[in-house]
C-alpha positions as semicolon CSV with decimal commas, in nm:
position;residue;x (nm);y (nm);z (nm)
1;P;15,073;10,907;12,952
2;E;14,928;10,643;12,716
3;H;15,270;10,475;12,701
4;V;15,291;10,426;13,081
5;N;15,115;10,136;13,252
6;P;15,150;9,938;13,576
7;S;15,425;9,675;13,562
8;P;15,431;9,330;13,726
9;I;15,650;9,480;14,002
10;E;15,480;9,687;14,270
11;G;15,602;10,048;14,270
12;W;15,723;10,031;13,909
13;Y;15,561;10,116;13,578
14;T;15,614;9,986;13,225
15;V;15,700;10,249;12,965
16;Q;15,639;10,128;12,611
17;K;15,663;10,281;12,262
18;G;15,606;10,020;11,995
19;S;15,816;9,721;12,097
20;I;16,060;9,933;12,299
21;V;16,009;9,857;12,668
22;A;16,154;10,012;12,984
23;Y;16,057;10,032;13,350
24;I;16,037;10,341;13,570
25;S;15,998;10,374;13,944
26;A;15,677;10,531;14,074
27;D;15,868;10,840;14,194
28;G;16,023;10,885;13,847
29;R;16,377;10,863;13,983
30;Y;16,492;10,531;13,838
31;L;16,468;10,398;13,485
32;L;16,557;10,041;13,399
33;Q;16,591;9,919;13,044
34;G;16,642;9,547;13,009
35;D;16,460;9,218;13,039
36;L;16,224;9,150;13,326
37;I;16,227;8,777;13,400
38;D;15,966;8,593;13,605
39;L;16,193;8,333;13,768
40;D;15,905;8,124;13,903
41;R;15,759;8,071;13,558
42;Q;16,089;8,106;13,366
43;V;15,928;8,365;13,136
44;N;16,083;8,676;12,985
45;L;15,801;8,924;13,047
46;S;15,972;9,201;12,850
47;E;16,006;8,983;12,542
48;Q;15,640;8,883;12,573
49;T;15,548;9,252;12,573
50;R;15,773;9,321;12,272
51;T;15,633;9,022;12,084
52;D;15,274;9,131;12,147
53;A;15,357;9,483;12,029
54;R;15,523;9,357;11,709
55;R;15,224;9,134;11,636
56;V;14,989;9,432;11,657
57;L;15,222;9,656;11,454
58;V;15,273;9,416;11,162
59;S;14,911;9,298;11,155
60;A;14,806;9,661;11,097
61;L;15,017;9,669;10,779
62;E;14,800;9,592;10,477
63;D;14,933;9,368;10,202
64;K;14,889;9,649;9,948
65;D;15,137;9,859;10,147
66;A;15,402;9,585;10,141
67;I;15,575;9,409;9,853
68;L;15,404;9,072;9,853
69;F;15,537;8,742;9,723
70;S;15,262;8,490;9,781
71;P;15,200;8,126;9,685
72;A;14,859;8,015;9,559
73;E;14,798;7,836;9,888
74;V;14,926;8,028;10,190
75;K;15,012;7,823;10,499
76;H;15,211;8,092;10,677
77;S;15,286;8,459;10,630
78;V;15,595;8,648;10,745
79;T;15,689;9,015;10,729
80;V;16,049;9,079;10,630
81;F;16,214;9,417;10,688
82;T;16,484;9,467;10,430
83;D;16,748;9,704;10,300
84;V;16,796;9,661;9,923
85;D;17,174;9,678;9,973
86;C;17,183;9,411;10,245
87;T;17,384;9,102;10,148
88;Y;17,175;8,866;10,361
89;F;16,854;9,008;10,215
90;R;16,991;8,923;9,872
91;K;17,053;8,567;9,995
92;L;16,701;8,543;10,138
93;H;16,537;8,685;9,826
94;S;16,734;8,451;9,597
95;E;16,538;8,170;9,764
96;I;16,194;8,335;9,740
97;D;16,062;8,053;9,520
98;E;16,161;7,801;9,788
99;Y;15,974;7,995;10,056
100;M;15,664;8,009;9,838
101;S;15,687;7,638;9,745
102;L;15,653;7,567;10,118
103;G;15,341;7,784;10,139
104;I;15,514;8,082;10,300
105;A;15,396;8,426;10,188
106;V;15,662;8,695;10,228
107;R;15,561;9,057;10,285
108;Y;15,862;9,282;10,233
109;V;15,883;9,614;10,416
110;L;16,160;9,842;10,295
111;Y;16,395;9,959;10,568
112;P;16,700;10,148;10,435
113;R;16,922;10,120;10,745
114;N;17,119;10,440;10,678
115;G;16,810;10,657;10,657
116;P;16,670;10,914;10,413
117;A;17,002;11,046;10,281
118;S;17,123;10,704;10,167
119;R;17,141;10,550;9,821
120;A;16,928;10,261;9,947
121;W;16,653;10,510;10,036
122;S;16,646;10,648;9,681
123;T;16,645;10,297;9,535
124;S;16,362;10,199;9,771
125;E;16,157;10,497;9,653
126;D;16,212;10,386;9,293
127;V;16,101;10,032;9,383
128;L;15,783;10,160;9,549
129;C;15,702;10,375;9,244
130;A;15,746;10,089;8,995
131;S;15,433;9,943;8,838
132;D;15,555;9,594;8,938
133;R;15,713;9,636;9,281
134;G;15,810;9,270;9,310
135;R;15,998;9,269;8,983
136;A;16,160;9,604;9,070
137;L;16,274;9,473;9,408
138;T;16,425;9,166;9,246
139;A;16,609;9,384;8,993
140;A;16,730;9,622;9,266
141;K;16,883;9,336;9,465
142;L;17,071;9,230;9,152
143;D;17,190;9,589;9,089
144;Q;16,992;9,588;8,764
145;K;16,795;9,878;8,619
146;F;16,417;9,871;8,627
147;E;16,135;10,096;8,512
148;T;15,993;10,335;8,766
149;S;15,802;10,662;8,772
150;K;15,716;10,945;9,009
151;C;15,473;10,871;9,290
152;D;15,391;10,951;9,651
153;T;15,679;10,793;9,843
154;S;15,550;10,869;10,192
155;I;15,491;10,496;10,236
156;L;15,869;10,453;10,267
157;T;15,873;10,683;10,569
158;R;15,594;10,472;10,721
159;H;15,793;10,154;10,651
160;Y;16,099;10,308;10,815
161;M;15,907;10,423;11,123
162;L;15,742;10,080;11,151
163;G;16,088;9,923;11,152
164;Q;16,192;10,152;11,435
165;D;15,877;10,074;11,633
166;V;15,938;9,702;11,583
167;G;16,285;9,754;11,733
168;L;16,508;9,645;11,447
169;N;16,882;9,605;11,497
170;G;16,960;9,506;11,140
171;T;16,827;9,355;10,820
172;P;16,684;9,129;10,713
173;A;16,454;9,094;11,010
174;I;16,171;8,843;10,995
175;V;15,857;8,900;11,201
176;L;15,630;8,599;11,239
177;E;15,253;8,633;11,262
178;D;15,267;8,595;11,641
179;G;15,512;8,888;11,663
180;T;15,829;8,683;11,717
181;L;16,132;8,865;11,574
182;I;16,406;8,665;11,401
183;G;16,715;8,870;11,327
184;G;16,886;8,773;11,004
185;Y;16,843;8,524;10,724
186;L;16,692;8,179;10,765
187;P;16,687;7,915;10,488
188;A;16,335;7,833;10,368
189;A;16,330;7,484;10,525
190;T;16,450;7,616;10,861
191;L;16,194;7,895;10,863
192;N;15,919;7,647;10,767
193;T;16,016;7,419;11,057
194;R;16,005;7,717;11,292
195;L;15,662;7,823;11,162
196;E;15,521;7,471;11,182
197;S;15,640;7,428;11,542
198;A;15,486;7,763;11,641
199;A;15,151;7,688;11,476
200;P;14,862;7,635;11,723
């Protein structure tokens, strides 16, 4: 019941789990999954709902539970969901110094796309158990060995579930502080321009 609320359309309700949004008729007969557009205002109401949900979800993630690459002076912060085997993640991470030089802090959340039985999942566990997670992540993306140990890896399950709640379709996926989701890699300068234009 807590996931069902009145929608902007009379006789319909919004059903929401994380950033996943659908609409159901009051009699429970019809379910609609798609974007609800307010034509008068030219606003995608469904995307607004998803964006708000993502903002709440990622803001609840503490920096200590992510793999943080942060400049001395932070102008913007983004959360990046990544699979260590993803080619575009490797491209993004190869430019991490450029992101930080622009004042962009990057919080990585590990999201092995193929789930718990995958090689990427095992590598992600090793990264999370390393004493220096940032260095381990960098080594993992280069297919290099790194020191790790045994630890509680339940955080990876939380990362994975967060990615599902955010509504990921692939990696890397960049979530801005306002909850906007950008699918795929963006060069540092392009991301900075986007962040600057979105700043209040």
